[in-house]
Coordinates of C-alpha atoms and ligand atoms in Angstrom, one line a residue:
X1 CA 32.2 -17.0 73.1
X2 CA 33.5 -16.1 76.6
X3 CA 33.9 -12.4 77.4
X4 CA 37.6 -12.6 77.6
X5 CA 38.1 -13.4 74.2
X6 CA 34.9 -11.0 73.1
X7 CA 36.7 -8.3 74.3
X8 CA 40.2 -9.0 72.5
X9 CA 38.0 -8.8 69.4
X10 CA 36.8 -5.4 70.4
X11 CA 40.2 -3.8 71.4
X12 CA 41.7 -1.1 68.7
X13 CA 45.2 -3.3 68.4
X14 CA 47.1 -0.4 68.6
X15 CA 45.3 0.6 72.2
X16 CA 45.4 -2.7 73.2
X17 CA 47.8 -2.7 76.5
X18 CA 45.6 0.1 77.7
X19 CA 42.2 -2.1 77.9
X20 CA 41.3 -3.4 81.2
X21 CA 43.3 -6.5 82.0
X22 CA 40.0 -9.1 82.3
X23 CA 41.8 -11.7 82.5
X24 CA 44.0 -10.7 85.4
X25 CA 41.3 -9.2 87.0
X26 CA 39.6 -12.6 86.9
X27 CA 42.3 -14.7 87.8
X28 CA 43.1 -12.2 90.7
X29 CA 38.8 -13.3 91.7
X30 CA 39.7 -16.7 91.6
X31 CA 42.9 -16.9 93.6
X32 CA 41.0 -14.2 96.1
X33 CA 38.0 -16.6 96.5
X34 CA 40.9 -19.7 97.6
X35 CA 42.2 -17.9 100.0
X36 CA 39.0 -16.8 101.6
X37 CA 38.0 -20.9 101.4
X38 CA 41.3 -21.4 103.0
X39 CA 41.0 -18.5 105.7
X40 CA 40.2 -20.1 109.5
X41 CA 39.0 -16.7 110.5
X42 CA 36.5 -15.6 107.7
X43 CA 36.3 -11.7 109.6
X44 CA 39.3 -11.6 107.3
X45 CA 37.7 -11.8 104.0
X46 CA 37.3 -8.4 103.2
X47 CA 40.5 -7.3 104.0
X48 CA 41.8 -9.6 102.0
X49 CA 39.2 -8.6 99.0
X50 CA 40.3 -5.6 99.4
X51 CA 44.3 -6.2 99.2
X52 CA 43.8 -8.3 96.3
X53 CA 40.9 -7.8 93.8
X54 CA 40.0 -4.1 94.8
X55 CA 43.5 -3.2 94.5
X56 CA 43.7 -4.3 91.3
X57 CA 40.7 -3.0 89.9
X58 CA 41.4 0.6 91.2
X59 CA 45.3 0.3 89.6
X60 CA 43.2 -1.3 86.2
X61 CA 40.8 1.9 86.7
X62 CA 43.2 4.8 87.3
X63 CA 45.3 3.2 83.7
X64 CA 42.0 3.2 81.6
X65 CA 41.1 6.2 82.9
X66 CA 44.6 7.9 83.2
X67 CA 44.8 7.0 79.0
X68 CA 41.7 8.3 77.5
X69 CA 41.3 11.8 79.9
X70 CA 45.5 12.8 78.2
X71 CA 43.8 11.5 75.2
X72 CA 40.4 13.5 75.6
X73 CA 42.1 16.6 76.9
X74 CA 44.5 16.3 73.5
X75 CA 41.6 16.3 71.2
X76 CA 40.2 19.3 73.0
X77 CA 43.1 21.3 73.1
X78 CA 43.1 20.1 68.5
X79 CA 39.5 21.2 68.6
X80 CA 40.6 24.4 70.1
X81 CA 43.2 25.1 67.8
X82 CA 41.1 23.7 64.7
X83 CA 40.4 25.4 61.5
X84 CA 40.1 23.4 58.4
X85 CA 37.5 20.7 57.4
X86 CA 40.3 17.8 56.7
X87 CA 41.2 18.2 60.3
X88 CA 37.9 18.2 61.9
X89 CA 37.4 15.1 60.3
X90 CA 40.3 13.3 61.6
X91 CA 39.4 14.3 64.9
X92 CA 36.3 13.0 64.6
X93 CA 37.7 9.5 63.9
X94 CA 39.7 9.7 66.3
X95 CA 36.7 10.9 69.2
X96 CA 35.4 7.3 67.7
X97 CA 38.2 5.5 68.5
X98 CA 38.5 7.1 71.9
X99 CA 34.5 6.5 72.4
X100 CA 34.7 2.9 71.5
X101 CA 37.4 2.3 73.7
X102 CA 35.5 3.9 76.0
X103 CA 32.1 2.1 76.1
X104 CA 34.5 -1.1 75.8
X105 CA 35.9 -0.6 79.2
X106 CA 32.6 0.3 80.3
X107 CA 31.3 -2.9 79.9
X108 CA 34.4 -5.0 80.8
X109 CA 34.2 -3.0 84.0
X110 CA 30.4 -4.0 84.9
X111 CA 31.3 -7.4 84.1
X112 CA 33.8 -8.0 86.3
X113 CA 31.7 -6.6 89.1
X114 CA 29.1 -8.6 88.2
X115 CA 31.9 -11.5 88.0
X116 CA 33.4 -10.3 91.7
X117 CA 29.5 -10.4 93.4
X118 CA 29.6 -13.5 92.0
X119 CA 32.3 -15.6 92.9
X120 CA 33.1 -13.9 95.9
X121 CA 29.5 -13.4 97.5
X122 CA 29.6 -10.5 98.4
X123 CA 27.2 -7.5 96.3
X124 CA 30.0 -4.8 95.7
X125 CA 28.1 -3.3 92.5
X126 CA 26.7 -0.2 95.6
X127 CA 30.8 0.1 96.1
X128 CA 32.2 0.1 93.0
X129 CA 29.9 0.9 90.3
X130 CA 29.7 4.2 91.3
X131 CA 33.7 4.3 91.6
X132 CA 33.8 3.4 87.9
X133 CA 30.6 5.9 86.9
X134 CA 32.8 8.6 88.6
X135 CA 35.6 7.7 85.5
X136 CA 35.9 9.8 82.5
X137 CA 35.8 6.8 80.1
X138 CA 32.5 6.5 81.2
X139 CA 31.0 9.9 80.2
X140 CA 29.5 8.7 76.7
X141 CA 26.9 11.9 76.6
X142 CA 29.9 14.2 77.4
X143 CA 31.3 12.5 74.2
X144 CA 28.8 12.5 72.0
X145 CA 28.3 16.3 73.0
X146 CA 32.1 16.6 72.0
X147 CA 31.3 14.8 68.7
X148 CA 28.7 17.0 68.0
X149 CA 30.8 20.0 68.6
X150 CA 33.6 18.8 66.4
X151 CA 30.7 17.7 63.7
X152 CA 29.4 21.4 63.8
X153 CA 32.2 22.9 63.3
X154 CA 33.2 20.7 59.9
X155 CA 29.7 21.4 58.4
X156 CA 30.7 25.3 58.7
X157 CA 33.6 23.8 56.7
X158 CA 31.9 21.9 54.4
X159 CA 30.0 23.2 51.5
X160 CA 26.5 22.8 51.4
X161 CA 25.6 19.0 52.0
X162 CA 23.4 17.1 50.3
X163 CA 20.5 15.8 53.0
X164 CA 20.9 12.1 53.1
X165 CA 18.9 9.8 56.2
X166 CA 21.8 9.7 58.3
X167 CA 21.6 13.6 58.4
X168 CA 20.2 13.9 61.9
X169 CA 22.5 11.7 63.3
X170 CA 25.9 13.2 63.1
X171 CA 28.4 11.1 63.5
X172 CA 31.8 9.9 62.0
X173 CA 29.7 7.5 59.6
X174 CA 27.8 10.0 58.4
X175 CA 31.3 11.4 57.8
X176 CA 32.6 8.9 55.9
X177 CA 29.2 8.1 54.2
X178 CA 29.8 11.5 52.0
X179 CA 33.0 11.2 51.0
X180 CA 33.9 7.6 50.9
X181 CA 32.4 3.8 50.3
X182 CA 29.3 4.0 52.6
X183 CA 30.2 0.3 52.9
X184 CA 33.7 1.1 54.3
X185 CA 33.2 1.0 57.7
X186 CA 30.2 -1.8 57.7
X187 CA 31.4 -5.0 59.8
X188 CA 30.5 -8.2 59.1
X189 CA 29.3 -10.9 61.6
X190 CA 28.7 -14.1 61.3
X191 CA 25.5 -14.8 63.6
X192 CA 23.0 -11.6 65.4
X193 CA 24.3 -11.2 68.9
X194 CA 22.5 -8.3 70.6
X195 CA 24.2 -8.6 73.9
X196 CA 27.4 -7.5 71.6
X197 CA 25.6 -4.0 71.2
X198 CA 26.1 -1.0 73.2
X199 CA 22.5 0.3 75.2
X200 CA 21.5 3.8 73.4
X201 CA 23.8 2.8 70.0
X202 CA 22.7 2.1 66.7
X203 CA 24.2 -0.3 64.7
X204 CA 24.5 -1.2 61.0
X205 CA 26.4 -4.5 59.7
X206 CA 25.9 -7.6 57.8
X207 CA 25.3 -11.2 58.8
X208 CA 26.5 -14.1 56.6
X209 CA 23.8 -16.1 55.9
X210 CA 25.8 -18.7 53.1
X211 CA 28.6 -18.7 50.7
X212 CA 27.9 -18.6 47.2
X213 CA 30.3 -20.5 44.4
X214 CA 33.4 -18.2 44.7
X215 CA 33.1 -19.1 48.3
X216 CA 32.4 -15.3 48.9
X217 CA 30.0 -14.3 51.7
X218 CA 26.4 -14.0 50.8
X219 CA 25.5 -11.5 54.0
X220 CA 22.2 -9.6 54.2
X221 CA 22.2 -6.2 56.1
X222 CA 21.0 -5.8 59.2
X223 CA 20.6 -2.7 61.5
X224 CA 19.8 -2.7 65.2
X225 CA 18.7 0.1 67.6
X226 CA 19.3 -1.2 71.2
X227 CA 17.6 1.0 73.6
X228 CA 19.4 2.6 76.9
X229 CA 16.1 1.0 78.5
X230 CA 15.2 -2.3 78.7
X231 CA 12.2 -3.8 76.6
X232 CA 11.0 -6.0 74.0
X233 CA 12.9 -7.0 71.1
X234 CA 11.1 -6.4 67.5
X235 CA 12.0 -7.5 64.2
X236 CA 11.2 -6.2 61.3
X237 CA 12.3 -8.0 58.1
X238 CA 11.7 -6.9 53.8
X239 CA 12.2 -8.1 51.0
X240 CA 12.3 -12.0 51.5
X241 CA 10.4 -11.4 48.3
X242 CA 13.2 -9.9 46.8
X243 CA 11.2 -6.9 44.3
X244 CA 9.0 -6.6 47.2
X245 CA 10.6 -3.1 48.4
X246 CA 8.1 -1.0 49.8
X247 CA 9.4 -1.8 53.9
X248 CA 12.8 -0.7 52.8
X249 CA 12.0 2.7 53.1
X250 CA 9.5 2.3 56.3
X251 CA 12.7 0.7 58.0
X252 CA 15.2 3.9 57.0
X253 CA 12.8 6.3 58.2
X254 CA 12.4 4.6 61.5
X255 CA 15.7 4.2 62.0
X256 CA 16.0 8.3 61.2
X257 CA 13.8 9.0 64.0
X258 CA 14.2 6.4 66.4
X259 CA 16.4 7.5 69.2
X260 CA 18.1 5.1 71.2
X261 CA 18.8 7.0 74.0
X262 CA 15.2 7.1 74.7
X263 CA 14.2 3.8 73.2
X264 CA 12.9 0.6 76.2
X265 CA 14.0 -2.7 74.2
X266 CA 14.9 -3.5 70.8
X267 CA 14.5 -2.5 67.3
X268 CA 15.8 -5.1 64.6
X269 CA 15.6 -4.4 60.9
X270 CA 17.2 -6.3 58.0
X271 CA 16.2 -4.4 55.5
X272 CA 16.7 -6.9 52.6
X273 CA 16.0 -10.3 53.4
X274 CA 16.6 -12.3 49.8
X275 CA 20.1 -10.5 48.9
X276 CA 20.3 -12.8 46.1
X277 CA 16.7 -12.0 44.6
X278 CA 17.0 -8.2 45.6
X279 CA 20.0 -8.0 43.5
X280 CA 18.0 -9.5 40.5
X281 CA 14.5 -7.3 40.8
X282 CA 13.1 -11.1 41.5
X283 CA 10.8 -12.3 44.2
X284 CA 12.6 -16.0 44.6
X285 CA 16.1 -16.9 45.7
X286 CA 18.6 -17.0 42.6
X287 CA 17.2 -20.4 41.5
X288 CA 13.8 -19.1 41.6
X289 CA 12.7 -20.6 44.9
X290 CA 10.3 -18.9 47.0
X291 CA 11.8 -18.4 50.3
X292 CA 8.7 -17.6 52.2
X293 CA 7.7 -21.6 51.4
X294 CA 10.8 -23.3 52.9
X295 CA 10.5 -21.6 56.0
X296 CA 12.4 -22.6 58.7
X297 CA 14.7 -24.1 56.0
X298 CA 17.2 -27.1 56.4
X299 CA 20.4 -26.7 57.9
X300 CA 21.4 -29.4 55.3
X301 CA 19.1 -28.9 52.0
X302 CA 19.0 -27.1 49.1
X303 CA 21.2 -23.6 49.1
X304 CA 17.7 -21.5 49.8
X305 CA 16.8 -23.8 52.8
X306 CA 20.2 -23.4 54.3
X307 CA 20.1 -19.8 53.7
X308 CA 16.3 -20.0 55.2
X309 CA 17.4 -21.8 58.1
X310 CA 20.7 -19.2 58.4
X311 CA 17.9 -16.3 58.0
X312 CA 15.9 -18.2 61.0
X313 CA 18.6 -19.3 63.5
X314 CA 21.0 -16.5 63.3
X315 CA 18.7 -13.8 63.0
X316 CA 14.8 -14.1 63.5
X317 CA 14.9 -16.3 66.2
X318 CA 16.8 -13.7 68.4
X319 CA 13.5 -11.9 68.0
X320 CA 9.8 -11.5 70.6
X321 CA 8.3 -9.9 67.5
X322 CA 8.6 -9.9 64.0
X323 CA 6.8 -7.6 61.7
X324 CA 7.2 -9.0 57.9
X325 CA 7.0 -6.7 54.9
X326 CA 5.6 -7.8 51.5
X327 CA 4.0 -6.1 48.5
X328 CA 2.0 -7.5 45.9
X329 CA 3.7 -9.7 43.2
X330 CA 5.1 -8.9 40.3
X331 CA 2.4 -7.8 37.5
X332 CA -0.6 -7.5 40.5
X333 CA -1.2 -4.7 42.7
X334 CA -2.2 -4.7 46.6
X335 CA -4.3 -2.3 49.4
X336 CA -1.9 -1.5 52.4
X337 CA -3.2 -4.9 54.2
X338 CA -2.1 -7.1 57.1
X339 CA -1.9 -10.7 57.1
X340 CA -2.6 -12.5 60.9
X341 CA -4.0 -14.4 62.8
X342 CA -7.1 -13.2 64.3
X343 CA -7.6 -16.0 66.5
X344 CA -4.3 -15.2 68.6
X345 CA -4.5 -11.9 70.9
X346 CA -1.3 -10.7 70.5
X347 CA -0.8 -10.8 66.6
X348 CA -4.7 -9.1 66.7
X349 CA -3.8 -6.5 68.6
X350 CA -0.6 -6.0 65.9
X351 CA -2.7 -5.9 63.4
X352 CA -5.4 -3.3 64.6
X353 CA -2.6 -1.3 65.6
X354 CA -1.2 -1.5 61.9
X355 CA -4.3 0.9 60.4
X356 CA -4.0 -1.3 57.5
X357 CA -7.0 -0.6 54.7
X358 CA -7.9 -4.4 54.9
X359 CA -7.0 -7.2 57.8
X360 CA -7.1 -11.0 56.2
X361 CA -7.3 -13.8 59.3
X362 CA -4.7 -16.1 58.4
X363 CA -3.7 -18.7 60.1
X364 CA -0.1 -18.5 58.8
X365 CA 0.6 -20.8 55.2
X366 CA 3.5 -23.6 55.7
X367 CA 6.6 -22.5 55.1
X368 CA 6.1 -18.6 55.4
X369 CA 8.5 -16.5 57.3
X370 CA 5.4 -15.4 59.6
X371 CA 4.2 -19.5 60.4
X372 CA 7.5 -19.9 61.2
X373 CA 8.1 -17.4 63.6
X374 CA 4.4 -18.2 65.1
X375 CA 5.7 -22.2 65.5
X376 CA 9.0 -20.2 67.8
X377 CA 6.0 -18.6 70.0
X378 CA 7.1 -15.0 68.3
X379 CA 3.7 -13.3 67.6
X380 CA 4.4 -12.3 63.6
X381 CA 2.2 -10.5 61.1
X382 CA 2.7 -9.6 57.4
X383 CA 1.7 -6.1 55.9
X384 CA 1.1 -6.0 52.8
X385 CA 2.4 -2.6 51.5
X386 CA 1.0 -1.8 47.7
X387 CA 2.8 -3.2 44.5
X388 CA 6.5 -4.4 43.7
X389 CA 9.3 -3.1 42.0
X390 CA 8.5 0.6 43.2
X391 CA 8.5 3.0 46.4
X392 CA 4.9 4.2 47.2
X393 CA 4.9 7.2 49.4
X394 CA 1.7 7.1 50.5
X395 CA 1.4 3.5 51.5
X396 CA 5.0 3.6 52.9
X397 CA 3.6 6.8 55.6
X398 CA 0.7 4.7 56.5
X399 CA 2.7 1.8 57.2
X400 CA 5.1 3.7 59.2
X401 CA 2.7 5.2 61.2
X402 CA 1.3 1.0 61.9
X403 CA 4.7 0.0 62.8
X404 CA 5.4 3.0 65.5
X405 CA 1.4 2.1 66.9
X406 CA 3.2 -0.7 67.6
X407 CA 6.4 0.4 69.1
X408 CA 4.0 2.9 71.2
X409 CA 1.8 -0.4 72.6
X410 CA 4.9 -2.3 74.1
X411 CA 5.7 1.3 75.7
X412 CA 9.2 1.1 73.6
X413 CA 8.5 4.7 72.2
X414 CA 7.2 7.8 74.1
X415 CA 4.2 8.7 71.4
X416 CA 0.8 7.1 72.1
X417 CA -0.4 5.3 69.4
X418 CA -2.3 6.9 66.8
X419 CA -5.2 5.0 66.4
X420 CA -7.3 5.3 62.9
X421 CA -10.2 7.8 62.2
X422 CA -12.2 4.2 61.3
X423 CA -11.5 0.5 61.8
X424 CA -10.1 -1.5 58.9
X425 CA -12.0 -3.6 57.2
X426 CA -11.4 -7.2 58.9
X427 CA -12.1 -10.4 56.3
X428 CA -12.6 -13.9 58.6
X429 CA -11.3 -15.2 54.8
X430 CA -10.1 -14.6 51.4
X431 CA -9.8 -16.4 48.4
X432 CA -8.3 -15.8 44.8
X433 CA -10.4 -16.1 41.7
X434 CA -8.7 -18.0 38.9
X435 CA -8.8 -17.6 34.8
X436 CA -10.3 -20.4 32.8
X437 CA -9.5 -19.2 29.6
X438 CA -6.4 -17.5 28.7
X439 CA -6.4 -14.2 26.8
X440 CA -6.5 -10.5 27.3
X441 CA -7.6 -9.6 30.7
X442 CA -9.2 -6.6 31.8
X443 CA -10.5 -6.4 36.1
X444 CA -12.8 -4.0 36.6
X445 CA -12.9 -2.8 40.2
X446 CA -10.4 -2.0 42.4
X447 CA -8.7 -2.4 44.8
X448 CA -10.0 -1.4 48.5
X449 CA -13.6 -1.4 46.6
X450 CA -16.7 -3.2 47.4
X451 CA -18.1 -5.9 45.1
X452 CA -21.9 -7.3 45.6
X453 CA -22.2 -10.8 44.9
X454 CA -23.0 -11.6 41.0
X455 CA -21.1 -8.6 39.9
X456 CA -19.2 -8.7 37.0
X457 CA -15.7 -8.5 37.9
X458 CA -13.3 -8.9 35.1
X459 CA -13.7 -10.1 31.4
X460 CA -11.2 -12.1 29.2
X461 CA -11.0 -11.1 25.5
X462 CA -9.6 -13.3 23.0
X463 CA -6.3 -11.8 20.9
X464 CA -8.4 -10.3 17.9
X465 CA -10.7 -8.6 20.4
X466 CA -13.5 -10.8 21.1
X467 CA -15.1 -10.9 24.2
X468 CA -14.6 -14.7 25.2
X469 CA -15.7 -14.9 29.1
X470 CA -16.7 -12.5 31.8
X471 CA -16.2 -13.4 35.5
X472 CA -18.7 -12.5 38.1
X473 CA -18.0 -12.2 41.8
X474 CA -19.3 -15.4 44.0
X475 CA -19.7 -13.4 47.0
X476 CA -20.3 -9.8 48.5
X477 CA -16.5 -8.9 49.3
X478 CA -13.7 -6.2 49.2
X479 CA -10.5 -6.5 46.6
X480 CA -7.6 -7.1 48.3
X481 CA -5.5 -7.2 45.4
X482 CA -5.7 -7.7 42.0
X483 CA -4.2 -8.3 38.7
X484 CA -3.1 -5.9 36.3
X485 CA -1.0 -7.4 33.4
X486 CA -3.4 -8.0 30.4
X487 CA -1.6 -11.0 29.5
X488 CA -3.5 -13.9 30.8
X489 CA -3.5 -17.8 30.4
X490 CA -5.7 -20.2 31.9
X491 CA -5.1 -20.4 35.7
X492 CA -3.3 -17.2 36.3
X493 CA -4.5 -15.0 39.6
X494 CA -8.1 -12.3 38.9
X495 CA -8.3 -11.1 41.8
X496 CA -8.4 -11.7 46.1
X497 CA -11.6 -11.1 47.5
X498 CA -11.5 -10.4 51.1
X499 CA -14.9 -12.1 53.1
X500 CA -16.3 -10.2 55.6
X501 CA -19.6 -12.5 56.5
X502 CA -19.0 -15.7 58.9
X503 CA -16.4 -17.1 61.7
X504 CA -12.7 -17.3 61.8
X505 CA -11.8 -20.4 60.8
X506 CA -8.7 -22.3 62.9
X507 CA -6.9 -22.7 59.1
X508 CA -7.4 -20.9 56.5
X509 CA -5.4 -21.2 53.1
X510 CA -6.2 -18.7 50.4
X511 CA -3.4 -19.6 47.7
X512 CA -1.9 -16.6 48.4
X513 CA 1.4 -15.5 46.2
Ligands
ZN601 ZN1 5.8 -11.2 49.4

């Protein structure tokens, strides 16, 4: 979408005449560069860039500016005479409105500068960049500090309230969040543009991904910390497997303490990634598919490859790093593990930096969210973060802790990576055990344990309590995961026993679930 029309999107309609003119600036560009093509004595040129396109952009300037300093001034002048909490909160809205006009203009102004050097070459960003930083409109920690003020002084007017993990943040969401829908003020987009964002904002809104049969939106939520600095971009996506929801939490609590204002690059969460199996408590799409085997998906298959290949091309692809978050499945439990490849030195670094309990080389499975980022050149691991259907504290702080190691390594975050008191466990393989018989099932170690080859390992007892078969581990190894609902029938999952001994291989495929 051309700027132009970007930026009529963006404009508060009611504000609208008070937006710099784009357009006329850029037509008054072109019609500047024809007359300097048409000008015998070229000495001339910047007189006439000055009569014409400065001109302009000065008399665009002073009505931006001359708009939101009587607005800002008016607000102050409320916030002088403010006493009660109803009004401290409309003033907040309305600093938001005044801030997003703000940063809007901010960017339409760089633009057109960049536009100017452009089609007129001639660099003019030394002149007038610092002609437009001088502009009030442009002072967005002066603002924020305004906010702040303003938020203050209605939490003096509010009762006591409850902590939620926006509370750091104070802003006119946060606001709304309390008392109203939190959805209310959630926009919806239909692909991932982060050149759309504002540097040193974060942002929370939906992408549509597919429609379902009322021809409603399916949209999964996406939030996006764009640094002031320039950096990296990382994605971090949960809950493909839709009861898989121990990253949920690891992605709120980054977002609480991430600041953007000091953030270099990127930070990209979509915190559930199967809306429709989230919504259910089940790990496949709403017929049952697993998404992390269609991977890229189809732009013209079945509904879960389209909304695979929506998931891909609107959203991970924008990414230079995905970390993927999993749990166990449904009726087994997990050790805080990562999933990479170990032959590829960026995705082994990732995972050392994780402090996972176990790392499993694996060269990523067909299909899975991970191979396909890999097969885009995006280095992508999974951690795997403790069972389903539940938040687990304790795995969740570890995990946290991997996922900032990171964010410290591509120098996107100030801290320096905290690296672990001892190294994980690395497996070159892994490999599930599988029940013969079906029965009552009983494992006996667990997880994050050592078993010695020939060990028994789990029995299988027949329905009136007979002991029918007992399983004994082929090799020396460490559980990985295991299952944990009694009710077994021949061929369901024992355990995954993590290999230490050997090379890694250049494919590996361990049936994982
Ligand atoms: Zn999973």
């Amino acid at each position: 979408m051309k700027f132009q029309q970007q930026l009529a999107l963006k404009a508060i309609p009611s504000l609208s005449k008070y937006y710099l003119d784009y357009k006329l600036l850029k037509s008054t560009l072109y019609d500047t560069q024809s007359q300097i093509e048409g000008l015998e004595d070229k000495s001339q040129a910047p007189a006439l860039i000055e009569a014409n396109f400065k001109n302009r952009l000065f008399a665009e300037l002073d009505k931006v500016n001359g708009f939101y300093t009587s607005r800002y001034d008016g607000y102050r002048k409320t916030y002088e005479d403010l006493k009660g909490r109803k009004k401290c909160k409309k003033l907040l809205n309305d600093i938001e409105i005044l801030s997003d006009f703000g940063n809007v203009n901010f960017t339409a102004c760089h633009k057109i500068v960049k536009k100017a050097t452009k089609v007129l070459e001639k660099d003019m960003r030394s002149e007038l960049l610092p002609k437009i930083e001088a502009c009030a409109f442009t002072k967005s920690e002066l603002r924020d500090k305004f906010m702040n003020e303003v938020f203050m002084l209605w939490h003096d007017n509010t009762l006591a309230v409850q902590d939620t993990l926006w509370s750091h943040r104070p802003s006119c969401r946060r606001v709304e969040s309390i008392e109203d829908e939190v959805t209310s003020d959630i926009k919806t987009y239909s692909n991932l543009n982060l050149d759309s964002f504002f540097p040193g904002d974060v942002s929370r809104f939906w992408v549509v991904l597919a429609e379902n049969a009322l021809g409603l939106s399916l949209k999964v939520p996406v939030m996006v910390a764009k640094g002031a600095f320039p950096g990296p971009i990382v994605g971090i996506t949960a809950a493909l497997h839709g009861n898989e929801i121990n990253g949920i939490p690891i992605i709120h609590r980054l977002f609480k303490d991430l600041d953007p204002n000091q953030l270099h690059g990127t930070v990209v969460a979509v915190p559930v990634a199967n809306v429709p199996g989230f919504l259910t408590s089940q790990r496949g799409y709403n017929d049952g598919t697993d998404l992390n085997r269609v991977m890229p998906g189809k732009p013209n298959g079945t509904s879960p490859q389209v909304y695979a290949y929506n998931l891909m091309d609107r959203i991970v692809k924008h990414f230079e790093y995905l970390i993927d978050l999993h749990t166990a499945s449904r009726g087994r439990i997990n050790s805080l593990y990562v999933r990479a490849n170990m032959l590829d030195s960026r995705t082994r670094r990732m995972a050392k930096l994780q402090n996972p309990q176990i790392i499993v080389h694996n060269t990523s499975p067909d299909g899975s969210l991970r191979g396909a980022a890999m097969e885009r050149n995006i280095p992508a691991i999974t951690l795997e973060i403790g069972d389903p259907s539940r938040f687990q504290k304790h795995f969740v702080d570890n995990a946290l802790l991997g996922v900032t190691n990171i964010l410290s390594h591509l120098h996107m975050i100030p801290a320096e990576a905290e690296l672990p008191e001892y190294d994980p466990v690395v497996c070159t393989h892994s490999y599930w055990i599988f029940s013969r018989s079906g029965g009552i099932l009983t494992v006996l170690p667990d997880v994050n344990t050592w078993v010695r080859k020939g060990e028994p390992i789990a029995h299988i007892h027949s329905v009136f309590g007979d002991l029918i078969e007992t399983y004994y581990a082929p090799d020396d190894g460490v559980i990985v995961g295991k299952h944990v609902d009694p009710v077994c029938q021949s061929g369901n999952r024992i355990l995954h026993l993590g290999i230490v001994e050997g090379q890694y291989l250049q494919h590996t495929d361990d049936g994982h679930l």
